[in-house]
Amino acid sequence: MNNETIFEKSKKGRRAIRFNKPDVPTDVAIPKKLCRKNDANLSEVSELDCVRHFTDASRNNFGVDTNFYPLGSCTMKYNPKLGEEVASYRGFSDIHPLLPQLRRGGLLTQGALQVIYETERLLSEITGMAEFTMQPFAGAHGELTGIMIIAAYHKSKGNKKTKIIVPNSSHGTNPASAAIGGYKIVSIPTNEQGTIDFTEFEKQLDNEVAGVMMTCPNTLGIFETDIKKVADKVHEIDGLMYYDGANLNAILGKCRSGDVGFDIVHINLHKTFATPHGGGGPGAGPVGVVEKLKKFLPISAVVKRSDSTFSLEYDKPSSIGYIAPFYGNFGVILKAYSYILTLGKEGLIRVSENAVLNANYIKEKLKKYYHLPYDKPCMHECVFSAKKQAEKGVSAVDIAKSLIDRGFHPPTIYFPLNVKEAIMIEPTETESKETIDAFIEAMIEIAKLAEENPKELHDAPQKTPVGRLDEVKAVKELKLCI
């Protein structure tokens, strides 16, 4: 593989384009004092050299368009290109975000306001909530919005609440969001079935609990079967149930969080509804609430008037206020809107069914080779432990790096934290049986190598432009150059 930079390929005097001598004066256009004294340090290559260099570099990119990404809906689920096309329509992409707030600007943005309004209605139907706000820009931003709504609710009732309960199988950002809201965090352990320890939960529940934040299915890929019992207990003390919708991909059309007792929901649109976000963005974390919490939602809100036109409403005296400068990440909302309308109710149900089927297929095929801490039907992801391989000196990260040599992106490792040497595999609904079988074979081959020749796994990856990197130094000692 050629790893030369474009500057190393540079040959003095070689040009991609040669301009004709100008036939108009040019020496008066830019004041001399503003002109650079020396030529810019640019590479000198032909157009063909330039095209080949960057085409070759693009082949080193590893993405969901080229390879299987068992990080699933959590990070890099495949999404149809239709959403990208819809989001790129100039009628949407060229709108200035302040236009709806300007005089008569609402009339010029009716289509965009209608998309936001109708996406809110669709999400309400999917989750069983009364109303949504599309404003939060990410899942954690949605969590913060939800915590602010919990605080506003209790303040309005004069409740003295100081604690939020978070099971240790919930998403890792939940405790941080609750702490930012000023609450003390009470962690509940996982029982032998991989769900919340209900006995311990009852011990910790008292009148100071403002709410419970749960992820379902949880980070072990297991459905929380005691949700209704937990919700009933929380509501008895006037607490609120918060649903982290990061794993919504597993239950679309099968279970509505509002129907089992949750009061507040955030959805990661970018995970479930058609925007891959590996690398940190873009995201969207709309928040839905039950009827009694509607008045606390952020401003502004998109409303439909009696003449069927759309506008922004600011007159919400109980609102938690502004949590975003505009109306959400509109490009992500557009992709989600087109994804939901394209698939329809039956299509969304098939998404969940196929995602769960694929995860359970992998679980059953690999449990002979990797330790399965919770051997029961999983939802859209299955969590193994590499502790058997660790006894031979092979860690989860060795297994992950070895998958790269075999053409697969590594799954999530070392998460969830309550599983030692965790390997979380999330195949999603879009992968074929042939692709999943090839991944299973690679995992089995690696498990056998761990027994017979563990050193080979320590040296992985060996078929990539660079070998095993020091991941700590990569985070702590950033050295970037162009």
XYZ file of C-alpha atoms in Angstrom:
482
model
C 0.000 0.000 0.000
C 1.256 3.464 -0.906
C 1.238 5.665 2.192
C 2.941 8.710 0.638
C 1.296 12.037 1.359
C 0.260 14.341 -1.472
C 3.276 16.520 -0.566
C 5.685 13.622 -0.870
C 4.351 13.003 -4.370
C 4.909 16.627 -5.337
C 7.291 17.358 -8.257
C 8.472 20.945 -8.701
C 6.868 22.551 -11.710
C 4.208 19.898 -12.222
C 0.770 21.428 -12.584
C -2.814 20.285 -12.754
C -4.115 23.388 -14.540
C -2.305 26.143 -16.444
C -4.180 29.398 -16.870
C -3.838 31.578 -19.925
C -2.104 34.923 -19.485
C -4.825 37.332 -18.290
C -5.998 39.887 -20.839
C -7.112 42.352 -18.155
C -4.998 44.241 -15.594
C -4.466 42.242 -12.401
C -1.796 44.185 -10.536
C -4.265 46.694 -9.086
C -6.846 44.259 -7.775
C -5.132 43.432 -4.461
C -2.944 45.911 -2.527
C 0.691 44.821 -2.465
C 0.801 44.849 1.320
C -1.862 42.161 1.390
C -0.084 39.834 -1.029
C 2.001 36.960 0.318
C 5.754 37.369 -0.056
C 6.419 33.738 -0.850
C 4.505 31.144 -2.778
C 2.060 29.011 -0.755
C 3.414 25.632 0.243
C 1.145 23.563 -1.990
C 1.812 20.201 -3.514
C 2.627 20.261 -7.232
C 0.979 17.291 -8.939
C -0.952 16.597 -12.109
C -4.725 16.345 -12.038
C -4.478 12.589 -12.583
C -1.949 12.192 -9.740
C -4.286 14.162 -7.486
C -7.370 12.090 -8.412
C -5.496 8.810 -7.942
C -4.048 9.901 -4.598
C -7.368 10.790 -3.030
C -9.205 7.872 -4.625
C -6.569 5.544 -3.148
C -6.887 7.238 0.247
C -10.683 6.846 0.165
C -10.266 3.077 -0.189
C -8.731 3.014 3.292
C -11.976 4.266 4.739
C -13.922 1.637 6.661
C -17.632 2.354 6.693
C -21.046 0.776 6.721
C -21.242 1.198 2.935
C -18.308 -1.195 2.526
C -18.268 -3.565 5.524
C -20.357 -5.060 8.326
C -20.551 -2.824 11.388
C -21.771 -4.864 14.395
C -22.072 -1.629 16.383
C -25.639 -1.557 15.166
C -28.186 1.138 15.817
C -25.990 2.357 18.669
C -23.557 3.921 16.235
C -23.567 2.823 12.623
C -26.714 1.164 11.412
C -27.135 1.211 7.632
C -29.662 3.783 6.548
C -31.287 4.122 3.131
C -29.927 6.806 0.810
C -33.408 8.189 0.295
C -33.128 10.104 3.576
C -29.896 11.754 2.449
C -31.570 12.803 -0.801
C -34.617 14.265 0.943
C -32.429 16.173 3.416
C -30.455 17.664 0.538
C -33.466 19.178 -1.277
C -32.702 22.878 -1.682
C -36.192 23.747 -0.471
C -35.090 22.423 2.920
C -31.308 22.825 2.976
C -31.316 26.499 1.918
C -33.726 27.718 4.613
C -32.175 30.072 7.146
C -33.048 28.800 10.655
C -34.176 32.271 11.764
C -36.612 32.699 8.887
C -39.708 31.353 10.718
C -39.185 33.986 13.432
C -39.108 36.919 11.016
C -42.142 38.911 9.937
C -44.098 36.760 7.466
C -41.232 34.262 7.592
C -43.577 31.555 8.806
C -45.452 31.714 5.509
C -42.193 31.012 3.660
C -41.352 27.973 5.815
C -44.666 26.145 5.974
C -43.168 22.925 4.562
C -40.395 22.778 7.162
C -42.764 23.568 10.033
C -45.131 20.877 8.770
C -42.295 18.307 8.759
C -41.453 19.137 12.393
C -45.110 19.079 13.444
C -45.891 15.778 11.700
C -42.700 14.102 12.947
C -43.773 15.012 16.476
C -47.145 13.348 15.848
C -45.491 10.217 14.392
C -43.138 9.869 17.366
C -46.034 10.346 19.768
C -47.862 7.464 18.106
C -44.751 5.236 18.120
C -44.021 5.815 21.824
C -47.482 6.407 23.296
C -46.661 9.939 24.426
C -49.015 12.945 24.290
C -46.601 15.467 22.779
C -42.972 15.879 21.658
C -40.384 18.584 21.328
C -37.894 18.153 18.508
C -35.354 20.616 19.908
C -32.714 18.535 21.756
C -29.651 17.992 19.565
C -28.555 14.607 20.960
C -29.552 11.819 23.326
C -27.779 13.329 26.328
C -29.300 16.719 25.495
C -32.685 14.975 25.548
C -31.852 13.475 28.952
C -31.030 16.927 30.315
C -34.302 18.265 28.902
C -36.155 15.393 30.577
C -34.458 16.000 33.926
C -35.368 19.704 33.704
C -38.988 18.707 33.079
C -38.897 16.377 36.107
C -37.548 19.220 38.247
C -40.163 21.662 36.907
C -42.973 19.191 37.628
C -41.945 18.662 41.252
C -41.351 22.383 41.789
C -44.852 23.134 40.493
C -46.323 20.710 43.053
C -44.128 21.791 45.923
C -42.532 18.346 46.154
C -39.220 18.029 47.997
C -37.376 15.483 45.884
C -33.603 15.023 45.891
C -32.842 11.658 44.280
C -32.985 9.915 40.908
C -32.796 6.106 40.733
C -30.720 4.692 37.854
C -30.261 0.893 37.388
C -26.648 0.011 36.580
C -27.817 -1.551 33.303
C -29.017 1.833 32.035
C -27.061 3.965 29.613
C -23.959 5.572 31.026
C -25.051 9.152 30.421
C -28.162 8.813 32.615
C -26.398 9.386 35.960
C -24.460 12.344 34.560
C -27.616 14.012 33.252
C -29.404 13.536 36.578
C -26.392 14.906 38.473
C -26.299 18.021 36.261
C -29.932 18.516 37.242
C -28.822 18.642 40.883
C -30.049 15.211 41.924
C -28.294 12.587 44.010
C -27.899 9.320 42.071
C -29.049 6.001 43.537
C -27.702 3.023 41.578
C -29.606 -0.280 41.544
C -27.743 -3.527 40.736
C -28.691 -6.090 38.118
C -30.142 -9.429 39.251
C -29.252 -12.901 37.950
C -31.683 -12.480 35.043
C -29.917 -9.355 33.805
C -32.724 -6.988 34.822
C -33.252 -4.496 37.635
C -33.081 -6.025 41.127
C -36.639 -5.226 42.201
C -36.061 -6.099 45.856
C -33.153 -3.662 46.055
C -35.199 -1.082 44.164
C -37.992 -1.250 46.743
C -35.444 -0.785 49.548
C -34.119 2.416 47.943
C -37.488 3.928 47.018
C -38.685 6.697 49.329
C -40.499 10.028 49.145
C -37.316 11.854 48.139
C -37.106 9.993 44.807
C -37.984 12.361 41.949
C -37.888 9.715 39.262
C -36.326 6.603 37.736
C -34.274 6.573 34.516
C -34.373 3.256 32.695
C -33.064 1.969 29.373
C -35.193 -0.770 27.828
C -34.082 -3.105 26.482
C -31.174 -2.415 28.796
C -27.492 -2.328 27.934
C -27.289 -6.108 28.385
C -29.753 -6.454 25.487
C -32.476 -7.746 27.828
C -36.041 -6.457 28.160
C -36.856 -5.109 31.620
C -39.827 -7.304 32.568
C -40.549 -5.478 35.845
C -41.174 -2.066 34.282
C -44.872 -2.002 35.178
C -44.157 -2.932 38.819
C -41.427 -0.283 39.014
C -43.669 2.362 37.408
C -46.561 1.641 39.776
C -44.287 2.006 42.811
C -42.765 5.259 41.515
C -46.137 6.783 40.737
C -47.345 5.966 44.277
C -44.839 8.533 45.611
C -45.589 11.020 42.778
C -42.296 10.230 41.044
C -41.804 10.174 37.269
C -40.564 7.412 34.964
C -37.945 8.405 32.367
C -37.338 6.187 29.334
C -33.938 6.285 27.614
C -34.880 5.392 24.035
C -31.388 4.588 22.798
C -32.424 0.954 22.225
C -35.799 1.726 20.650
C -34.694 -0.165 17.517
C -35.552 -3.405 19.331
C -39.192 -2.677 20.163
C -40.555 -0.531 17.301
C -44.229 -1.344 16.860
C -44.037 -4.003 19.588
C -44.098 -2.031 22.814
C -44.887 1.622 23.519
C -43.085 3.093 26.492
C -46.112 5.230 27.354
C -48.310 2.122 27.606
C -46.114 0.506 30.278
C -45.900 3.497 32.570
C -43.156 5.852 31.368
C -43.879 9.591 31.620
C -40.952 11.043 29.663
C -39.130 9.587 26.648
C -36.156 10.653 24.625
C -35.470 9.113 21.234
C -32.121 9.041 19.480
C -33.415 9.810 15.985
C -29.918 9.357 14.603
C -29.740 5.771 15.891
C -33.172 4.379 15.159
C -34.375 6.524 12.282
C -31.752 6.837 9.574
C -28.723 8.960 10.449
C -25.447 7.113 11.100
C -23.501 9.104 13.676
C -20.173 7.369 14.088
C -17.581 9.982 14.922
C -19.840 12.153 16.973
C -22.646 13.561 14.910
C -25.030 14.757 13.767
C -27.694 13.736 16.251
C -31.155 14.532 17.503
C -32.772 13.654 20.828
C -36.455 14.689 20.739
C -38.326 14.362 24.024
C -41.908 13.195 24.474
C -44.106 13.515 27.552
C -47.465 12.378 28.876
C -50.413 14.787 29.057
C -49.698 16.192 32.538
C -46.175 17.278 31.512
C -46.988 18.988 28.181
C -46.951 22.470 29.691
C -43.299 22.074 30.756
C -41.932 21.358 27.244
C -39.399 23.870 25.855
C -40.308 26.908 23.776
C -40.918 27.553 21.003
C -43.431 24.919 19.906
C -44.681 24.303 16.368
C -48.488 24.459 16.332
C -51.147 23.868 13.684
C -53.695 26.649 13.421
C -57.391 26.331 12.642
C -56.764 27.244 8.977
C -54.284 24.287 8.756
C -51.211 26.533 8.519
C -48.279 26.168 10.953
C -46.617 28.684 13.274
C -44.378 28.982 16.339
C -45.929 29.381 19.797
C -44.052 31.119 22.607
C -46.837 31.657 25.140
C -46.006 28.766 27.496
C -45.601 30.242 31.010
C -44.797 26.873 32.670
C -42.175 25.905 30.058
C -38.633 25.058 31.117
C -37.641 27.698 28.534
C -35.142 27.596 25.707
C -32.938 24.525 25.426
C -31.849 25.092 21.788
C -31.497 28.194 19.589
C -33.780 26.856 16.839
C -36.111 23.859 16.442
C -33.793 20.844 16.511
C -31.328 19.360 14.046
C -33.555 19.744 11.018
C -31.505 17.563 8.650
C -31.776 14.614 11.029
C -35.501 15.238 11.505
C -35.991 15.158 7.728
C -34.233 11.794 7.439
C -36.312 10.339 10.259
C -39.525 11.686 8.704
C -38.794 10.126 5.316
C -37.648 6.856 6.955
C -40.865 6.491 8.980
C -43.139 7.356 6.051
C -41.239 5.027 3.714
C -41.425 1.991 6.015
C -44.839 2.610 7.533
C -46.140 0.751 10.568
C -45.568 -2.727 9.144
C -42.069 -1.818 7.998
C -41.070 -0.496 11.417
C -42.319 -3.696 13.055
C -40.198 -5.740 10.623
C -37.170 -3.624 11.575
C -37.471 -4.762 15.175
C -38.293 -8.360 14.348
C -35.312 -8.783 12.042
C -32.912 -6.960 14.377
C -33.922 -9.223 17.283
C -33.819 -12.363 15.129
C -30.311 -11.574 13.891
C -28.989 -10.881 17.407
C -30.416 -14.122 18.794
C -29.006 -16.081 15.845
C -25.523 -14.787 16.630
C -25.988 -15.449 20.346
C -26.926 -19.078 19.810
C -24.117 -19.710 17.311
C -21.371 -18.182 19.463
C -22.293 -19.204 22.995
C -20.295 -22.426 22.679
C -17.168 -20.355 22.102
C -17.645 -17.227 24.277
C -18.972 -16.871 27.793
C -22.580 -15.682 27.819
C -23.259 -14.038 31.197
C -27.046 -13.994 30.736
C -28.174 -17.009 28.698
C -31.694 -15.975 27.780
C -33.395 -14.539 24.684
C -31.917 -11.149 23.901
C -33.336 -8.207 22.042
C -31.425 -6.406 19.264
C -27.991 -6.944 20.822
C -26.239 -9.777 22.634
C -23.481 -9.326 25.208
C -20.685 -11.872 25.559
C -17.654 -11.897 27.845
C -14.142 -12.761 26.684
C -13.228 -14.076 30.134
C -12.624 -17.601 28.741
C -10.175 -16.154 26.227
C -8.653 -13.905 28.904
C -7.516 -17.042 30.743
C -5.326 -17.704 27.673
C -4.045 -14.130 27.655
C -6.420 -12.896 24.935
C -8.493 -9.842 25.824
C -11.636 -8.369 24.302
C -9.544 -5.743 22.531
C -7.379 -8.491 20.941
C -10.553 -10.085 19.570
C -11.815 -6.727 18.296
C -8.537 -5.953 16.501
C -8.460 -9.442 14.967
C -11.888 -8.872 13.427
C -10.461 -5.925 11.479
C -8.033 -8.289 9.708
C -11.029 -10.400 8.734
C -12.953 -7.509 7.183
C -15.303 -6.639 10.052
C -15.541 -3.515 12.173
C -15.155 -4.436 15.857
C -18.275 -4.557 17.986
C -18.553 -2.484 21.172
C -16.121 -3.777 23.805
C -15.750 -3.172 27.558
C -19.372 -1.968 27.692
C -21.647 -2.502 29.534
C -19.385 -2.003 32.528
C -21.090 -4.689 34.626
C -19.755 -7.448 32.319
C -16.051 -8.243 32.545
C -14.296 -8.211 29.126
C -17.639 -7.344 27.536
C -18.262 -7.794 23.807
C -21.576 -6.285 22.708
C -22.708 -7.398 19.248
C -25.562 -5.546 17.534
C -26.133 -6.788 13.964
C -29.295 -4.718 13.177
C -32.029 -5.623 10.747
C -30.316 -4.959 7.435
C -27.548 -7.586 7.328
C -28.050 -10.761 5.276
C -27.691 -14.288 6.674
C -24.567 -14.740 4.538
C -22.904 -11.673 6.078
C -23.856 -12.691 9.594
C -22.615 -16.256 9.005
C -19.281 -14.917 7.774
C -18.985 -12.798 10.934
C -19.817 -15.813 13.114
C -17.156 -17.883 11.359
C -14.603 -15.128 11.978
C -15.492 -15.028 15.687
C -15.202 -18.820 15.929
C -11.827 -18.788 14.163
C -10.584 -16.162 16.622
C -11.837 -18.202 19.607
C -9.917 -21.235 18.341
C -6.786 -19.167 17.764
C -7.039 -17.934 21.357
C -6.627 -21.566 22.395
C -3.912 -22.535 19.927
C -1.893 -19.440 19.041
C -2.834 -16.426 21.160
C 0.243 -14.437 20.102
C -1.171 -14.056 16.593
C -4.128 -12.223 18.091
C -1.878 -9.937 20.138
C -0.316 -8.627 16.928
C -3.598 -7.806 15.178
C -4.402 -5.962 13.042
C -1.729 -6.844 10.504
C -3.549 -6.190 7.219
C -4.184 -2.484 7.740
C -2.074 0.563 6.788
C -0.913 0.779 10.409
C -0.752 -1.920 13.066
C -1.939 -1.925 16.685
C -2.073 1.651 17.931
C -1.550 2.827 21.486
C -5.129 3.922 22.136
C -4.261 5.710 25.390
C -1.619 7.855 23.691
C -4.020 8.531 20.821
C -6.448 10.092 23.296
C -3.986 11.747 25.684
C -1.250 12.984 23.330
C -2.926 14.424 20.285
C -0.506 15.235 17.479
C -2.282 16.257 14.337
C -0.849 17.480 11.068
C -2.070 18.071 7.559
